[in-house]
Amino acid sequence: METNETDAAAQRGASTPLFQIHDASVVRGGKTILHVGDFSLAEGEHVALLGPNGAGKSTFIQLLTREVFPLWREEPPVRFRGQERPQLADIKRTLGIVSSTMHDQVRVHLPVIDIVTGGLFGTLGVPLRGNVGEKDRALALDALERLGIAELAPRDVMTLSTGQVRRVLVARELVRDPQVLIFDEPCTGLDPEGMYHVRKTMGTLAAEGRSVVLVTHYPEDIIPAIERVLLIKDAEVFADGPKSELLASNVMSELFGVPLVVGEADGWYSLRGCY
């Protein structure tokens, strides 16, 4: 499928983008695992990355977070707020990341308030030698309150449901007041109740004016506030544009390689097989 990446980027305005990628190739063992021709994300813009397993979605996010680097070019392929070589600390201050893999690291008996406070220090729980004050705990409690889960503050995190822990991890990122929240397959392993609350949380953060970047396999995860989707297949950007155009049965069928039917109701999309 032909993409409209360059035109779409131009339409998002002449102001300096939050992220800009041009002719970036990530190679491992002599094989290109992702190539991005042109992509830009404006301040406050939302986008969902959708595609099959192994397509390159996680690598795309790692390009933004500088966990992986593209092949060298005379003109650096990835820019952050117009900077060719930004400080990693600046990127980390801007981004908050929530993933199901982060959830797997929660294996300690700690109060929820400590888990969230640890977000200020980049630790899982308060640091042993850190200077944690009442102001820090007040910030953590505020983050929990904004997500409607303040009552969990004194609870042992190991006694919570999977969905509750996922929202606690969102609060742990929110405590640093990031401008961008990256949700990497946030609903993996959740029951319908957990999915409901995580999707509602994404909507809350989008309404606050933060950029929401979502990585998922499922259109059901894409909240109405996210109008743009980036489809990735076979280590390439397959399409980039409005979800109203790309979340269509023929496009999804081509993306995933099986016959699929897309449904839509009140700004929410669903996907099912066509048998």
Coordinates of C-alpha atoms in Angstrom, one line a residue:
M1 CA 0.0 0.0 0.0
E2 CA 1.3 3.4 -0.9
T3 CA 1.8 5.7 2.1
N4 CA 1.2 9.4 2.4
E5 CA 3.9 10.1 5.1
T6 CA 5.5 13.2 3.6
D7 CA 2.1 14.9 2.9
A8 CA 0.8 14.0 6.3
A9 CA 3.9 15.4 8.0
A10 CA 3.6 18.6 6.1
Q11 CA 0.0 19.1 7.1
R12 CA 0.8 18.8 10.8
G13 CA 2.3 22.3 10.6
A14 CA 5.6 24.1 10.3
S15 CA 6.4 24.2 14.0
T16 CA 9.2 22.0 15.3
P17 CA 7.9 18.4 15.8
L18 CA 8.3 16.6 19.0
F19 CA 9.9 13.7 17.1
Q20 CA 11.1 13.6 13.5
I21 CA 12.4 10.5 11.7
H22 CA 13.8 10.5 8.2
D23 CA 15.4 7.6 6.3
A24 CA 16.1 5.6 9.4
S25 CA 17.2 2.0 9.2
V26 CA 17.8 -0.4 12.1
V27 CA 19.9 -3.4 11.2
R28 CA 20.6 -6.5 13.3
G29 CA 22.8 -9.3 12.1
G30 CA 22.9 -7.9 8.6
K31 CA 19.1 -7.8 8.4
T32 CA 16.9 -4.6 8.4
I33 CA 14.5 -5.0 11.2
L34 CA 12.9 -1.6 10.6
H35 CA 13.0 1.2 8.0
V36 CA 11.2 4.5 8.4
G37 CA 11.1 6.8 5.5
D38 CA 9.5 9.9 7.0
F39 CA 7.6 10.4 10.2
S40 CA 6.9 13.3 12.5
L41 CA 4.9 13.7 15.7
A42 CA 3.7 17.1 16.8
E43 CA 3.6 18.3 20.4
G44 CA 0.4 17.0 22.0
E45 CA -0.4 14.7 19.0
H46 CA -1.7 11.2 19.6
V47 CA -0.9 8.2 17.4
A48 CA -1.5 4.4 17.5
L49 CA 1.0 1.9 16.1
L50 CA -0.7 -1.2 14.8
G51 CA 0.7 -4.3 13.2
P52 CA 1.5 -8.0 13.5
N53 CA 3.9 -9.5 15.9
G54 CA 7.5 -9.0 14.8
A55 CA 6.6 -6.2 12.4
G56 CA 8.9 -3.6 14.1
K57 CA 6.5 -1.7 16.4
S58 CA 8.7 -2.1 19.5
T59 CA 11.8 -1.2 17.5
F60 CA 10.0 2.0 16.3
I61 CA 9.4 3.0 19.9
Q62 CA 13.0 2.2 20.8
L63 CA 14.1 4.6 18.1
L64 CA 12.2 7.4 19.9
T65 CA 13.5 6.4 23.3
R66 CA 17.1 6.0 22.0
E67 CA 17.3 2.4 23.2
V68 CA 18.3 1.5 19.6
F69 CA 20.1 3.6 17.0
P70 CA 19.7 3.6 13.2
L71 CA 22.5 3.3 10.7
W72 CA 24.7 6.4 10.6
R73 CA 23.8 9.1 8.2
E74 CA 25.5 12.4 7.7
E75 CA 22.1 14.0 8.5
P76 CA 21.0 12.3 11.8
P77 CA 17.8 10.2 11.0
V78 CA 16.1 10.8 14.4
R79 CA 15.5 14.3 15.9
F80 CA 14.0 15.3 19.2
R81 CA 12.4 18.7 19.2
G82 CA 14.7 19.6 16.3
Q83 CA 17.9 18.5 18.1
E84 CA 20.2 16.2 16.2
R85 CA 21.9 14.9 19.3
P86 CA 19.6 15.5 22.2
Q87 CA 20.5 14.7 25.8
L88 CA 19.1 11.3 26.9
A89 CA 18.0 13.0 30.2
D90 CA 15.8 15.4 28.2
I91 CA 14.1 12.6 26.4
K92 CA 13.5 10.6 29.6
R93 CA 12.0 13.7 31.3
T94 CA 9.6 14.0 28.4
L95 CA 8.5 10.4 28.1
G96 CA 6.6 8.1 30.4
I97 CA 6.4 4.4 29.3
V98 CA 4.0 1.8 30.5
S99 CA 4.2 -1.8 29.2
S100 CA 3.1 -5.3 30.1
T101 CA 6.8 -6.3 30.4
M102 CA 7.3 -3.6 33.1
H103 CA 4.4 -5.3 34.9
D104 CA 6.4 -8.5 35.0
Q105 CA 9.0 -6.8 37.2
V106 CA 6.5 -6.2 40.0
R107 CA 7.5 -9.0 42.3
V108 CA 8.0 -7.3 45.6
H109 CA 5.8 -6.7 48.6
L110 CA 5.6 -2.9 48.7
P111 CA 2.9 -0.3 49.4
V112 CA 1.5 1.2 46.2
I113 CA 2.5 4.7 47.4
D114 CA 6.1 3.5 47.4
I115 CA 5.9 2.1 43.9
V116 CA 4.5 5.3 42.6
T117 CA 7.0 7.5 44.5
G118 CA 9.8 5.4 43.0
G119 CA 8.9 6.9 39.7
L120 CA 10.5 10.1 40.8
F121 CA 13.8 8.3 41.2
G122 CA 13.6 5.8 38.3
T123 CA 13.3 2.9 40.8
L124 CA 10.7 0.2 41.6
G125 CA 9.9 1.5 45.1
V126 CA 11.7 4.2 47.0
P127 CA 15.5 4.0 46.9
L128 CA 17.2 2.7 50.0
R129 CA 19.5 5.7 50.2
G130 CA 17.2 8.3 48.6
N131 CA 16.0 11.4 50.3
V132 CA 12.2 10.9 50.1
G133 CA 10.2 13.7 51.5
E134 CA 6.5 14.4 52.1
K135 CA 6.4 16.5 48.9
D136 CA 7.4 13.4 46.9
R137 CA 4.7 11.3 48.5
A138 CA 2.2 14.1 48.0
L139 CA 3.1 14.0 44.2
A140 CA 2.6 10.3 44.2
L141 CA -0.8 10.5 45.9
D142 CA -1.9 13.2 43.5
A143 CA -1.0 10.9 40.6
L144 CA -3.1 8.1 42.1
E145 CA -6.0 10.5 42.7
R146 CA -6.0 11.8 39.1
L147 CA -6.4 8.2 38.0
G148 CA -9.2 7.5 40.5
I149 CA -7.2 4.9 42.5
A150 CA -6.1 6.9 45.6
E151 CA -7.6 4.2 47.8
L152 CA -4.9 1.8 46.7
A153 CA -2.1 3.9 48.2
P154 CA -1.6 1.8 51.3
R155 CA -2.2 -1.6 49.7
D156 CA 0.5 -4.1 49.1
V157 CA 1.0 -4.1 45.3
M158 CA 1.2 -7.9 45.3
T159 CA -2.4 -8.1 46.5
L160 CA -3.8 -6.1 43.6
S161 CA -5.5 -7.4 40.4
T162 CA -3.5 -7.2 37.1
G163 CA -5.6 -4.3 36.0
Q164 CA -5.0 -2.4 39.2
V165 CA -1.2 -2.9 39.0
R166 CA -1.3 -1.7 35.4
R167 CA -2.9 1.6 36.5
V168 CA -0.5 1.9 39.4
L169 CA 2.4 1.7 36.9
V170 CA 0.7 4.5 34.9
A171 CA 0.6 6.6 38.0
R172 CA 4.3 5.8 38.6
E173 CA 5.1 7.4 35.2
L174 CA 2.6 10.3 35.7
V175 CA 4.3 11.4 38.9
R176 CA 7.1 12.8 36.9
D177 CA 4.7 14.9 34.8
P178 CA 5.8 13.7 31.3
Q179 CA 4.4 15.4 28.2
V180 CA 4.2 12.0 26.4
L181 CA 2.9 8.7 27.6
I182 CA 3.8 5.6 25.6
F183 CA 1.6 2.6 26.2
D184 CA 3.2 -0.5 24.8
E185 CA 0.5 -3.2 24.5
P186 CA -1.1 -2.0 27.8
C187 CA -4.0 -4.3 27.7
T188 CA -2.1 -7.6 27.3
G189 CA -3.2 -10.1 30.0
L190 CA -6.1 -8.0 31.2
D191 CA -9.7 -9.1 31.7
P192 CA -12.5 -6.8 30.3
E193 CA -12.6 -4.8 33.5
G194 CA -8.9 -4.1 33.5
M195 CA -9.0 -3.2 29.8
Y196 CA -11.9 -0.8 30.5
H197 CA -9.9 1.1 33.1
V198 CA -6.6 1.2 31.2
R199 CA -8.4 2.6 28.1
K200 CA -10.3 5.1 30.3
T201 CA -6.9 6.1 31.8
M202 CA -5.5 6.8 28.3
G203 CA -8.5 9.0 27.6
T204 CA -7.9 10.9 30.8
L205 CA -4.3 11.6 30.0
A206 CA -5.1 12.6 26.4
A207 CA -7.7 15.1 27.7
E208 CA -5.0 16.6 29.9
G209 CA -3.1 17.6 26.7
R210 CA -0.4 14.9 26.9
S211 CA 0.6 13.0 23.8
V212 CA -0.5 9.4 23.9
V213 CA 1.5 6.9 21.8
L214 CA -0.1 3.5 21.8
V215 CA 1.4 0.3 20.5
T216 CA -1.1 -2.5 20.0
H217 CA -2.4 -5.4 17.9
Y218 CA -6.0 -4.5 18.4
P219 CA -8.1 -1.5 17.2
E220 CA -10.2 -2.0 20.4
D221 CA -7.4 -0.4 22.4
I222 CA -7.4 2.8 20.3
I223 CA -9.3 5.5 22.2
P224 CA -11.4 8.0 20.3
A225 CA -8.9 10.8 21.1
I226 CA -6.3 9.0 18.9
E227 CA -7.1 10.1 15.3
R228 CA -3.9 8.9 13.6
V229 CA -2.7 5.4 13.1
L230 CA 0.7 4.2 11.9
L231 CA 0.5 0.7 10.4
I232 CA 3.8 -1.4 10.4
K233 CA 4.3 -4.6 8.4
D234 CA 7.5 -6.5 7.4
A235 CA 9.8 -3.9 9.0
E236 CA 8.3 -1.0 7.0
V237 CA 5.7 1.7 7.5
F238 CA 2.7 0.2 5.7
A239 CA 0.5 3.2 6.0
D240 CA 0.2 6.4 8.0
G241 CA -3.0 8.5 8.2
P242 CA -6.4 9.0 9.7
K243 CA -7.9 6.0 11.5
S244 CA -11.2 6.7 9.7
E245 CA -9.5 5.7 6.5
L246 CA -7.1 3.1 7.7
L247 CA -9.2 1.1 10.2
A248 CA -11.1 -0.5 7.4
S249 CA -11.7 -4.2 6.7
N250 CA -9.7 -4.3 3.5
V251 CA -6.7 -2.5 5.0
M252 CA -6.7 -4.6 8.2
S253 CA -7.0 -7.8 6.1
E254 CA -4.0 -6.8 4.1
L255 CA -2.0 -5.7 7.2
F256 CA -2.5 -9.0 9.1
G257 CA -2.7 -11.3 6.1
V258 CA -6.1 -12.9 7.0
P259 CA -9.7 -11.9 6.2
L260 CA -10.9 -9.5 8.8
V261 CA -13.9 -7.3 9.4
V262 CA -13.8 -3.9 11.2
G263 CA -16.7 -2.5 13.1
E264 CA -17.1 1.0 14.6
A265 CA -19.5 2.5 17.2
D266 CA -19.2 5.9 18.9
G267 CA -15.6 6.4 17.9
W268 CA -14.5 2.9 19.1
Y269 CA -13.4 0.2 16.7
S270 CA -13.5 -3.5 16.8
L271 CA -11.9 -6.3 14.7
R272 CA -13.1 -9.9 14.1
G273 CA -12.3 -12.6 11.7
C274 CA -14.3 -13.3 8.5
Y275 CA -14.8 -17.0 8.4

